[in-house]
């Protein structure tokens, strides 16, 4: 295939996977909203709701490394399509069970586990394939479009789900989800996942254990990748302070109404959308790790601002407006961390290891979420929220400065820092 034809196909990929991801994620958010309300209405139990959340996190964390191995050793296209088909079949099974036996919470738990397993294989494989779908010059735009579709779905899904919940049964939610994933399946079936692949046809398939060990070895040999993984782990742990604390502070301590809290959360999705459009329209960041470091320092510093309504006498309207602005800024800084880092990792990691590295990163990140939620849940019940947020903000700032120190940045971007040092030396040498 000629370069012009490949570029045209890559453009097709850019729009096709954005559309497929947006449609699938919309269906997923609509169903998630419906199931959450259904469980609460059926049981009235927060424990039942939390159990379903565990079913959507734990299986994914456990199976992500295996999904990475499969992505690296087998056809990415076949893996993604099988995972999508598995999702459709899972929902069809729940629909059939509901029609014959009736909906039950236990059936939802089982369905959530199988759905999460299929989602892990699809997500990890798709993430590892982005760099082979588009040309390197448009990788940042592709990842921005990918995040844009997620943001739109995060805003639109609950809105559509909320409108549907009062008028339709759970069977309709399942059908909507199945139709959304069927459309995504058809779109992804037209894509060439080897368009910009650098792997030859003679690549050997490793045994499972050998492949997983090989992924760990690859990470250990690359200091920058190892630093990014540790950074990802600690960020997911400590940013549970705002995931748990934000809801606790706004609703429990400041008594903001749930409807207004919905606007605050929507502001976060809006911030992600704005940042996605920004990254999609600008040139690729030349020193992504440094850009992510600055964004992370701004994000962790702004975390401490969440205490302002707790220590000042703001009106109810000002509290809502303040947190809408803060969540919007949070989301922009978060994208400033994740987007350049994601593009950098796509280019840094060898194609034959990309799936396993992203799979292991997902496992580390997902495993920290429930731990962080548990730890901060206990902390907020026993300590002042102001102290927790200030200490957490300081910890993240210190971790960022230590993990992303100048020596690591120089190793990640040697050309930039060599040119910078050369320019500085030239300024010091007087003209003769």
Short mmCIF file of N, CA, C and O in Angstrom, two decimals, residues 44-177:
data_model
loop_
_atom_site.label_atom_id
_atom_site.label_comp_id
_atom_site.label_asym_id
_atom_site.label_seq_id
_atom_site.Cartn_x
_atom_site.Cartn_y
_atom_site.Cartn_z
N UNK A 44 -32.15 -0.97 48.01
CA UNK A 44 -31.98 0.13 48.96
C UNK A 44 -30.71 0.01 49.76
O UNK A 44 -30.55 0.64 50.80
N UNK A 45 -29.76 -0.80 49.25
CA UNK A 45 -28.55 -1.10 50.00
C UNK A 45 -27.32 -0.52 49.31
O UNK A 45 -27.08 -0.78 48.13
N UNK A 46 -26.55 0.25 50.08
CA UNK A 46 -25.29 0.77 49.56
C UNK A 46 -24.29 -0.37 49.36
O UNK A 46 -23.43 -0.32 48.47
N UNK A 47 -24.41 -1.43 50.17
CA UNK A 47 -23.51 -2.58 50.06
C UNK A 47 -23.70 -3.27 48.71
O UNK A 47 -22.73 -3.66 48.05
N UNK A 48 -24.96 -3.42 48.29
CA UNK A 48 -25.24 -4.04 46.99
C UNK A 48 -24.66 -3.20 45.86
O UNK A 48 -24.09 -3.73 44.89
N UNK A 49 -24.80 -1.89 45.99
CA UNK A 49 -24.25 -0.99 44.98
C UNK A 49 -22.72 -1.10 44.94
O UNK A 49 -22.12 -1.17 43.87
N UNK A 50 -22.09 -1.13 46.12
CA UNK A 50 -20.63 -1.24 46.20
C UNK A 50 -20.16 -2.59 45.64
O UNK A 50 -19.11 -2.66 45.00
N UNK A 51 -20.93 -3.65 45.90
CA UNK A 51 -20.58 -4.98 45.39
C UNK A 51 -20.51 -4.97 43.86
O UNK A 51 -19.61 -5.55 43.25
N UNK A 52 -21.48 -4.30 43.24
CA UNK A 52 -21.48 -4.22 41.78
C UNK A 52 -20.28 -3.42 41.27
O UNK A 52 -19.70 -3.74 40.22
N UNK A 53 -19.87 -2.39 42.04
CA UNK A 53 -18.68 -1.62 41.67
C UNK A 53 -17.43 -2.49 41.74
O UNK A 53 -16.55 -2.42 40.88
N UNK A 54 -17.35 -3.33 42.78
CA UNK A 54 -16.21 -4.25 42.92
C UNK A 54 -16.18 -5.22 41.74
O UNK A 54 -15.12 -5.53 41.19
N UNK A 55 -17.36 -5.69 41.34
CA UNK A 55 -17.45 -6.61 40.20
C UNK A 55 -17.00 -5.95 38.90
O UNK A 55 -16.63 -6.64 37.95
N UNK A 56 -17.04 -4.62 38.86
CA UNK A 56 -16.62 -3.91 37.66
C UNK A 56 -15.17 -3.47 37.71
O UNK A 56 -14.64 -2.97 36.70
N UNK A 57 -14.51 -3.64 38.85
CA UNK A 57 -13.11 -3.22 38.98
C UNK A 57 -12.16 -4.40 39.15
O UNK A 57 -11.18 -4.54 38.41
N UNK A 58 -12.47 -5.29 40.10
CA UNK A 58 -11.55 -6.38 40.45
C UNK A 58 -11.24 -7.31 39.28
O UNK A 58 -10.05 -7.60 39.03
N UNK A 59 -12.23 -7.82 38.54
CA UNK A 59 -11.90 -8.72 37.42
C UNK A 59 -11.00 -8.06 36.38
O UNK A 59 -10.10 -8.70 35.83
N UNK A 60 -11.23 -6.78 36.13
CA UNK A 60 -10.42 -6.06 35.15
C UNK A 60 -8.98 -5.93 35.61
O UNK A 60 -8.04 -6.09 34.82
N UNK A 61 -8.80 -5.64 36.89
CA UNK A 61 -7.45 -5.51 37.44
C UNK A 61 -6.70 -6.85 37.36
O UNK A 61 -5.50 -6.88 37.08
N UNK A 62 -7.40 -7.94 37.59
CA UNK A 62 -6.77 -9.26 37.59
C UNK A 62 -6.41 -9.75 36.19
O UNK A 62 -5.39 -10.39 35.98
N UNK A 63 -7.27 -9.45 35.23
CA UNK A 63 -7.11 -10.04 33.89
C UNK A 63 -6.34 -9.14 32.93
O UNK A 63 -5.94 -9.59 31.85
N UNK A 64 -6.08 -7.89 33.29
CA UNK A 64 -5.42 -6.94 32.37
C UNK A 64 -4.06 -7.43 31.86
O UNK A 64 -3.77 -7.29 30.67
N UNK A 65 -3.18 -8.01 32.72
CA UNK A 65 -1.92 -8.52 32.18
C UNK A 65 -2.11 -9.62 31.13
O UNK A 65 -1.39 -9.67 30.13
N UNK A 66 -3.08 -10.50 31.35
CA UNK A 66 -3.38 -11.55 30.38
C UNK A 66 -3.89 -10.93 29.08
O UNK A 66 -3.53 -11.37 27.98
N UNK A 67 -4.73 -9.90 29.21
CA UNK A 67 -5.22 -9.19 28.03
C UNK A 67 -4.06 -8.57 27.26
O UNK A 67 -4.06 -8.57 26.02
N UNK A 68 -3.07 -8.04 27.98
CA UNK A 68 -1.89 -7.47 27.33
C UNK A 68 -1.09 -8.51 26.58
O UNK A 68 -0.60 -8.27 25.47
N UNK A 69 -0.96 -9.70 27.19
CA UNK A 69 -0.26 -10.81 26.52
C UNK A 69 -0.97 -11.20 25.23
O UNK A 69 -0.34 -11.39 24.18
N UNK A 70 -2.29 -11.31 25.28
CA UNK A 70 -3.07 -11.67 24.09
C UNK A 70 -2.92 -10.60 23.02
O UNK A 70 -2.76 -10.90 21.83
N UNK A 71 -2.94 -9.31 23.42
CA UNK A 71 -2.81 -8.21 22.47
C UNK A 71 -1.47 -8.25 21.74
O UNK A 71 -1.38 -7.91 20.56
N UNK A 72 -0.41 -8.68 22.45
CA UNK A 72 0.93 -8.71 21.87
C UNK A 72 1.19 -9.94 21.01
O UNK A 72 2.08 -9.92 20.15
N UNK A 73 0.44 -11.01 21.24
CA UNK A 73 0.77 -12.28 20.58
C UNK A 73 -0.27 -12.77 19.58
O UNK A 73 -0.02 -13.72 18.85
N UNK A 74 -1.43 -12.14 19.57
CA UNK A 74 -2.48 -12.58 18.66
C UNK A 74 -3.05 -11.38 17.91
O UNK A 74 -2.74 -10.23 18.22
N UNK A 75 -3.87 -11.66 16.92
CA UNK A 75 -4.45 -10.61 16.09
C UNK A 75 -5.25 -9.62 16.94
O UNK A 75 -6.19 -10.00 17.64
N UNK A 76 -4.85 -8.35 16.87
CA UNK A 76 -5.55 -7.31 17.65
C UNK A 76 -6.99 -7.16 17.17
O UNK A 76 -7.91 -7.01 17.97
N UNK A 77 -7.17 -7.20 15.88
CA UNK A 77 -8.52 -7.04 15.33
C UNK A 77 -9.42 -8.16 15.79
O UNK A 77 -10.55 -7.92 16.24
N UNK A 78 -8.94 -9.39 15.71
CA UNK A 78 -9.74 -10.54 16.12
C UNK A 78 -10.05 -10.47 17.61
O UNK A 78 -11.18 -10.77 18.04
N UNK A 79 -9.06 -10.07 18.41
CA UNK A 79 -9.26 -9.97 19.86
C UNK A 79 -10.33 -8.95 20.21
O UNK A 79 -11.22 -9.21 21.03
N UNK A 80 -10.26 -7.78 19.58
CA UNK A 80 -11.23 -6.71 19.85
C UNK A 80 -12.63 -7.13 19.42
O UNK A 80 -13.61 -6.95 20.17
N UNK A 81 -12.75 -7.73 18.25
CA UNK A 81 -14.06 -8.14 17.75
C UNK A 81 -14.65 -9.26 18.60
O UNK A 81 -15.86 -9.27 18.87
N UNK A 82 -13.81 -10.20 19.03
CA UNK A 82 -14.30 -11.27 19.91
C UNK A 82 -14.77 -10.70 21.26
O UNK A 82 -15.78 -11.14 21.81
N UNK A 83 -14.01 -9.73 21.77
CA UNK A 83 -14.39 -9.10 23.04
C UNK A 83 -15.71 -8.34 22.89
O UNK A 83 -16.58 -8.41 23.78
N UNK A 84 -15.87 -7.63 21.78
CA UNK A 84 -17.13 -6.91 21.54
C UNK A 84 -18.29 -7.89 21.40
O UNK A 84 -19.39 -7.67 21.93
N UNK A 85 -18.04 -8.98 20.67
CA UNK A 85 -19.08 -10.01 20.50
C UNK A 85 -19.42 -10.64 21.85
O UNK A 85 -20.60 -10.93 22.14
N UNK A 86 -18.41 -10.84 22.69
CA UNK A 86 -18.63 -11.39 24.03
C UNK A 86 -19.49 -10.47 24.88
O UNK A 86 -20.35 -10.94 25.64
N UNK A 87 -19.29 -9.16 24.73
CA UNK A 87 -20.10 -8.18 25.45
C UNK A 87 -21.56 -8.26 25.02
O UNK A 87 -22.48 -8.27 25.85
N UNK A 88 -21.77 -8.31 23.71
CA UNK A 88 -23.14 -8.40 23.17
C UNK A 88 -23.81 -9.69 23.65
O UNK A 88 -24.98 -9.68 24.07
N UNK A 89 -23.07 -10.80 23.61
CA UNK A 89 -23.62 -12.09 24.04
C UNK A 89 -23.95 -12.08 25.54
O UNK A 89 -24.97 -12.64 25.97
N UNK A 90 -23.10 -11.42 26.33
CA UNK A 90 -23.35 -11.32 27.78
C UNK A 90 -24.65 -10.59 28.07
O UNK A 90 -25.47 -11.02 28.89
N UNK A 91 -24.85 -9.45 27.38
CA UNK A 91 -26.08 -8.68 27.58
C UNK A 91 -27.29 -9.43 27.05
O UNK A 91 -28.39 -9.36 27.63
N UNK A 92 -27.12 -10.15 25.95
CA UNK A 92 -28.22 -10.95 25.40
C UNK A 92 -28.62 -12.05 26.39
O UNK A 92 -29.81 -12.36 26.53
N UNK A 93 -27.64 -12.63 27.06
CA UNK A 93 -27.92 -13.68 28.05
C UNK A 93 -28.71 -13.13 29.23
O UNK A 93 -29.65 -13.76 29.72
N UNK A 94 -28.32 -11.91 29.70
CA UNK A 94 -29.06 -11.28 30.80
C UNK A 94 -30.48 -10.94 30.36
O UNK A 94 -31.44 -11.10 31.14
N UNK A 95 -30.63 -10.48 29.12
CA UNK A 95 -31.95 -10.15 28.59
C UNK A 95 -32.83 -11.41 28.54
O UNK A 95 -34.01 -11.38 28.95
N UNK A 96 -32.26 -12.52 28.06
CA UNK A 96 -32.99 -13.79 27.99
C UNK A 96 -33.37 -14.27 29.39
O UNK A 96 -34.50 -14.73 29.62
N UNK A 97 -32.42 -14.15 30.34
CA UNK A 97 -32.68 -14.55 31.73
C UNK A 97 -33.82 -13.72 32.32
O UNK A 97 -34.69 -14.24 33.02
N UNK A 98 -33.78 -12.42 32.04
CA UNK A 98 -34.81 -11.52 32.57
C UNK A 98 -36.19 -11.87 32.01
O UNK A 98 -37.20 -11.84 32.73
N UNK A 99 -36.23 -12.20 30.72
CA UNK A 99 -37.50 -12.51 30.08
C UNK A 99 -38.08 -13.84 30.57
O UNK A 99 -39.30 -14.01 30.63
N UNK A 100 -37.21 -14.79 30.93
CA UNK A 100 -37.68 -16.12 31.33
C UNK A 100 -37.82 -16.30 32.84
O UNK A 100 -38.75 -16.93 33.32
N UNK A 101 -36.88 -15.74 33.60
CA UNK A 101 -36.86 -15.92 35.06
C UNK A 101 -37.22 -14.62 35.79
O UNK A 101 -37.94 -14.63 36.78
N UNK A 102 -36.71 -13.52 35.27
CA UNK A 102 -36.89 -12.23 35.94
C UNK A 102 -35.56 -11.64 36.35
O UNK A 102 -34.60 -12.37 36.64
N UNK A 103 -35.48 -10.33 36.38
CA UNK A 103 -34.24 -9.65 36.76
C UNK A 103 -33.93 -9.89 38.24
O UNK A 103 -34.82 -9.90 39.08
N UNK A 104 -32.64 -10.09 38.54
CA UNK A 104 -32.20 -10.26 39.93
C UNK A 104 -30.85 -9.60 40.10
O UNK A 104 -30.09 -9.44 39.14
N UNK A 105 -30.54 -9.23 41.33
CA UNK A 105 -29.26 -8.57 41.62
C UNK A 105 -28.09 -9.51 41.36
O UNK A 105 -27.06 -9.11 40.81
N UNK A 106 -28.24 -10.79 41.73
CA UNK A 106 -27.17 -11.76 41.50
C UNK A 106 -26.87 -11.92 40.02
O UNK A 106 -25.71 -12.08 39.61
N UNK A 107 -27.91 -11.90 39.19
CA UNK A 107 -27.72 -11.99 37.74
C UNK A 107 -26.95 -10.78 37.23
O UNK A 107 -26.11 -10.90 36.34
N UNK A 108 -27.23 -9.61 37.81
CA UNK A 108 -26.51 -8.39 37.43
C UNK A 108 -25.03 -8.51 37.81
O UNK A 108 -24.15 -8.12 37.03
N UNK A 109 -24.76 -9.05 39.01
CA UNK A 109 -23.37 -9.23 39.44
C UNK A 109 -22.61 -10.12 38.45
O UNK A 109 -21.48 -9.79 38.02
N UNK A 110 -23.19 -11.25 38.09
CA UNK A 110 -22.54 -12.19 37.16
C UNK A 110 -22.32 -11.52 35.80
O UNK A 110 -21.25 -11.64 35.20
N UNK A 111 -23.34 -10.81 35.34
CA UNK A 111 -23.23 -10.11 34.06
C UNK A 111 -22.12 -9.06 34.10
O UNK A 111 -21.34 -8.92 33.15
N UNK A 112 -22.04 -8.33 35.21
CA UNK A 112 -21.01 -7.29 35.34
C UNK A 112 -19.61 -7.88 35.29
O UNK A 112 -18.70 -7.32 34.66
N UNK A 113 -19.42 -9.04 35.90
CA UNK A 113 -18.11 -9.70 35.87
C UNK A 113 -17.73 -10.06 34.44
O UNK A 113 -16.61 -9.76 33.99
N UNK A 114 -18.62 -10.71 33.71
CA UNK A 114 -18.31 -11.12 32.33
C UNK A 114 -18.14 -9.90 31.42
O UNK A 114 -17.26 -9.88 30.55
N UNK A 115 -18.97 -8.89 31.64
CA UNK A 115 -18.84 -7.66 30.86
C UNK A 115 -17.48 -7.01 31.11
O UNK A 115 -16.82 -6.53 30.18
N UNK A 116 -17.07 -6.98 32.38
CA UNK A 116 -15.79 -6.37 32.74
C UNK A 116 -14.61 -7.12 32.12
O UNK A 116 -13.64 -6.51 31.66
N UNK A 117 -14.68 -8.45 32.10
CA UNK A 117 -13.63 -9.26 31.49
C UNK A 117 -13.50 -8.96 30.00
O UNK A 117 -12.39 -8.75 29.48
N UNK A 118 -14.63 -8.91 29.31
CA UNK A 118 -14.62 -8.60 27.87
C UNK A 118 -14.09 -7.19 27.64
O UNK A 118 -13.30 -6.95 26.72
N UNK A 119 -14.50 -6.26 28.49
CA UNK A 119 -14.07 -4.87 28.37
C UNK A 119 -12.56 -4.73 28.56
O UNK A 119 -11.92 -3.93 27.88
N UNK A 120 -11.98 -5.53 29.47
CA UNK A 120 -10.54 -5.47 29.71
C UNK A 120 -9.77 -5.86 28.45
O UNK A 120 -8.80 -5.19 28.06
N UNK A 121 -10.18 -6.95 27.81
CA UNK A 121 -9.49 -7.40 26.59
C UNK A 121 -9.64 -6.37 25.47
O UNK A 121 -8.68 -6.08 24.76
N UNK A 122 -10.84 -5.82 25.33
CA UNK A 122 -11.08 -4.82 24.28
C UNK A 122 -10.29 -3.54 24.54
O UNK A 122 -9.62 -3.02 23.64
N UNK A 123 -10.31 -3.05 25.78
CA UNK A 123 -9.68 -1.78 26.12
C UNK A 123 -8.16 -1.84 26.00
O UNK A 123 -7.54 -0.97 25.37
N UNK A 124 -7.55 -2.86 26.61
CA UNK A 124 -6.08 -2.98 26.57
C UNK A 124 -5.59 -3.17 25.14
O UNK A 124 -4.61 -2.56 24.71
N UNK A 125 -6.28 -4.02 24.38
CA UNK A 125 -5.88 -4.27 23.00
C UNK A 125 -6.03 -3.02 22.15
O UNK A 125 -5.14 -2.69 21.35
N UNK A 126 -7.12 -2.30 22.32
CA UNK A 126 -7.34 -1.08 21.55
C UNK A 126 -6.29 -0.03 21.88
O UNK A 126 -5.76 0.64 20.99
N UNK A 127 -5.98 0.12 23.17
CA UNK A 127 -4.95 1.09 23.57
C UNK A 127 -3.60 0.77 22.94
O UNK A 127 -2.89 1.66 22.48
N UNK A 128 -3.26 -0.51 22.93
CA UNK A 128 -1.97 -0.92 22.37
C UNK A 128 -1.94 -0.82 20.85
O UNK A 128 -0.87 -0.88 20.24
N UNK A 129 -3.11 -0.67 20.21
CA UNK A 129 -3.20 -0.67 18.75
C UNK A 129 -3.27 0.73 18.15
O UNK A 129 -3.15 0.87 16.93
N UNK A 130 -3.46 1.76 18.97
CA UNK A 130 -3.66 3.11 18.43
C UNK A 130 -2.49 3.53 17.55
O UNK A 130 -2.67 4.12 16.48
N UNK A 131 -1.26 3.22 17.99
CA UNK A 131 -0.08 3.63 17.23
C UNK A 131 0.06 2.90 15.90
O UNK A 131 0.83 3.34 15.04
N UNK A 132 -0.66 1.81 15.71
CA UNK A 132 -0.62 1.09 14.42
C UNK A 132 -1.80 1.47 13.53
O UNK A 132 -1.86 1.05 12.37
N UNK A 133 -2.75 2.22 14.05
CA UNK A 133 -3.92 2.64 13.28
C UNK A 133 -3.69 3.94 12.53
O UNK A 133 -4.28 4.17 11.47
N UNK A 134 -2.87 4.84 13.10
CA UNK A 134 -2.62 6.14 12.48
C UNK A 134 -1.13 6.38 12.38
O UNK A 134 -0.32 5.75 13.07
N UNK A 135 -0.76 7.33 11.52
CA UNK A 135 0.65 7.68 11.36
C UNK A 135 1.15 8.41 12.60
O UNK A 135 0.38 9.07 13.30
N UNK A 136 2.46 8.29 12.91
CA UNK A 136 3.00 8.88 14.15
C UNK A 136 2.72 10.37 14.30
O UNK A 136 2.55 10.85 15.42
N UNK A 137 2.66 11.11 13.19
CA UNK A 137 2.45 12.55 13.26
C UNK A 137 1.06 12.91 13.80
O UNK A 137 0.86 14.01 14.29
N UNK A 138 0.12 11.98 13.68
CA UNK A 138 -1.25 12.26 14.15
C UNK A 138 -1.63 11.43 15.37
O UNK A 138 -2.82 11.29 15.68
N UNK A 139 -0.63 10.91 16.06
CA UNK A 139 -0.91 10.08 17.23
C UNK A 139 -1.56 10.89 18.35
O UNK A 139 -2.51 10.43 18.98
N UNK A 140 -1.07 12.11 18.59
CA UNK A 140 -1.66 12.94 19.63
C UNK A 140 -3.11 13.28 19.29
O UNK A 140 -3.99 13.26 20.16
N UNK A 141 -3.38 13.56 18.03
CA UNK A 141 -4.75 13.87 17.61
C UNK A 141 -5.65 12.65 17.80
O UNK A 141 -6.79 12.76 18.27
N UNK A 142 -5.12 11.47 17.47
CA UNK A 142 -5.90 10.24 17.61
C UNK A 142 -6.28 10.00 19.08
O UNK A 142 -7.42 9.68 19.40
N UNK A 143 -5.30 10.17 19.98
CA UNK A 143 -5.56 9.95 21.40
C UNK A 143 -6.49 11.04 21.96
O UNK A 143 -7.29 10.77 22.85
N UNK A 144 -6.40 12.24 21.40
CA UNK A 144 -7.30 13.32 21.82
C UNK A 144 -8.72 13.01 21.40
O UNK A 144 -9.67 13.20 22.17
N UNK A 145 -8.89 12.53 20.17
CA UNK A 145 -10.21 12.15 19.69
C UNK A 145 -10.78 11.00 20.53
O UNK A 145 -11.97 10.97 20.82
N UNK A 146 -9.89 10.08 20.89
CA UNK A 146 -10.30 8.94 21.72
C UNK A 146 -10.84 9.43 23.06
O UNK A 146 -11.91 9.00 23.52
N UNK A 147 -10.12 10.36 23.68
CA UNK A 147 -10.55 10.91 24.96
C UNK A 147 -11.80 11.78 24.80
O UNK A 147 -12.67 11.81 25.67
N UNK A 148 -11.89 12.47 23.65
CA UNK A 148 -13.06 13.30 23.39
C UNK A 148 -14.33 12.45 23.36
O UNK A 148 -15.36 12.84 23.91
N UNK A 149 -14.24 11.28 22.73
CA UNK A 149 -15.40 10.40 22.66
C UNK A 149 -15.81 9.91 24.04
O UNK A 149 -17.00 9.80 24.36
N UNK A 150 -14.81 9.63 24.89
CA UNK A 150 -15.09 9.21 26.27
C UNK A 150 -15.78 10.33 27.05
O UNK A 150 -16.73 10.10 27.80
N UNK A 151 -15.30 11.58 26.86
CA UNK A 151 -15.87 12.72 27.57
C UNK A 151 -17.31 12.98 27.15
O UNK A 151 -18.17 13.24 28.00
N UNK A 152 -17.57 12.92 25.85
CA UNK A 152 -18.93 13.14 25.35
C UNK A 152 -19.87 12.07 25.91
O UNK A 152 -20.99 12.36 26.35
N UNK A 153 -19.38 10.82 25.93
CA UNK A 153 -20.20 9.73 26.46
C UNK A 153 -20.44 9.89 27.96
O UNK A 153 -21.53 9.59 28.46
N UNK A 154 -19.42 10.39 28.67
CA UNK A 154 -19.56 10.59 30.12
C UNK A 154 -20.59 11.65 30.44
O UNK A 154 -21.28 11.57 31.47
N UNK A 155 -20.72 12.66 29.56
CA UNK A 155 -21.73 13.70 29.76
C UNK A 155 -23.10 13.21 29.28
O UNK A 155 -24.11 13.35 29.97
N UNK A 156 -23.12 12.65 28.08
CA UNK A 156 -24.39 12.27 27.46
C UNK A 156 -25.03 11.02 28.03
O UNK A 156 -26.26 10.93 28.09
N UNK A 157 -24.20 10.05 28.46
CA UNK A 157 -24.74 8.78 28.96
C UNK A 157 -25.71 8.93 30.12
O UNK A 157 -26.85 8.46 30.05
N UNK A 158 -25.29 9.59 31.21
CA UNK A 158 -26.22 9.78 32.34
C UNK A 158 -27.45 10.60 31.98
O UNK A 158 -28.53 10.36 32.52
N UNK A 159 -27.29 11.57 31.06
CA UNK A 159 -28.44 12.39 30.65
C UNK A 159 -29.47 11.51 29.94
O UNK A 159 -30.67 11.53 30.24
N UNK A 160 -28.99 10.72 28.97
CA UNK A 160 -29.90 9.83 28.23
C UNK A 160 -30.48 8.77 29.17
O UNK A 160 -31.68 8.48 29.14
N UNK A 161 -29.62 8.21 30.04
CA UNK A 161 -30.09 7.21 31.00
C UNK A 161 -31.14 7.76 31.94
O UNK A 161 -32.12 7.08 32.25
N UNK A 162 -30.93 9.00 32.38
CA UNK A 162 -31.90 9.63 33.29
C UNK A 162 -33.25 9.83 32.63
O UNK A 162 -34.30 9.64 33.25
N UNK A 163 -33.23 10.23 31.34
CA UNK A 163 -34.49 10.43 30.61
C UNK A 163 -35.19 9.10 30.36
O UNK A 163 -36.42 9.01 30.39
N UNK A 164 -34.39 8.03 30.13
CA UNK A 164 -34.97 6.72 29.83
C UNK A 164 -35.53 6.03 31.07
O UNK A 164 -36.52 5.30 30.98
N UNK A 165 -34.89 6.27 32.23
CA UNK A 165 -35.21 5.48 33.43
C UNK A 165 -36.68 5.61 33.85
O UNK A 165 -37.28 4.65 34.30
N UNK A 166 -37.23 6.77 33.70
CA UNK A 166 -38.61 6.97 34.13
C UNK A 166 -39.65 6.40 33.18
O UNK A 166 -40.82 6.29 33.54
N UNK A 167 -39.22 6.05 31.96
CA UNK A 167 -40.19 5.64 30.95
C UNK A 167 -40.01 4.21 30.44
O UNK A 167 -40.94 3.63 29.87
N UNK A 168 -38.80 3.65 30.61
CA UNK A 168 -38.53 2.34 30.01
C UNK A 168 -38.05 1.35 31.07
O UNK A 168 -37.49 1.73 32.11
N UNK A 169 -38.23 0.06 30.77
CA UNK A 169 -37.79 -1.01 31.67
C UNK A 169 -36.30 -1.30 31.46
O UNK A 169 -35.68 -0.79 30.50
N UNK A 170 -35.73 -2.14 32.33
CA UNK A 170 -34.32 -2.50 32.22
C UNK A 170 -34.04 -3.25 30.92
O UNK A 170 -32.93 -3.20 30.39
N UNK A 171 -35.04 -3.97 30.39
CA UNK A 171 -34.85 -4.70 29.14
C UNK A 171 -34.48 -3.73 28.01
O UNK A 171 -33.63 -4.04 27.16
N UNK A 172 -35.06 -2.54 28.01
CA UNK A 172 -34.77 -1.54 26.99
C UNK A 172 -33.33 -1.05 27.13
O UNK A 172 -32.63 -0.84 26.13
N UNK A 173 -32.88 -0.86 28.37
CA UNK A 173 -31.48 -0.46 28.61
C UNK A 173 -30.52 -1.50 28.03
O UNK A 173 -29.51 -1.16 27.41
N UNK A 174 -30.84 -2.78 28.22
CA UNK A 174 -29.99 -3.86 27.69
C UNK A 174 -29.97 -3.85 26.17
O UNK A 174 -28.92 -4.04 25.55
N UNK A 175 -31.13 -3.63 25.56
CA UNK A 175 -31.22 -3.61 24.10
C UNK A 175 -30.43 -2.43 23.53
O UNK A 175 -29.70 -2.58 22.54
N UNK A 176 -30.54 -1.26 24.17
CA UNK A 176 -29.78 -0.08 23.73
C UNK A 176 -28.28 -0.37 23.78
O UNK A 176 -27.53 -0.05 22.85
N UNK A 177 -27.84 -1.00 24.86
CA UNK A 177 -26.42 -1.36 25.00
C UNK A 177 -25.98 -2.32 23.90
O UNK A 177 -24.91 -2.15 23.29
#
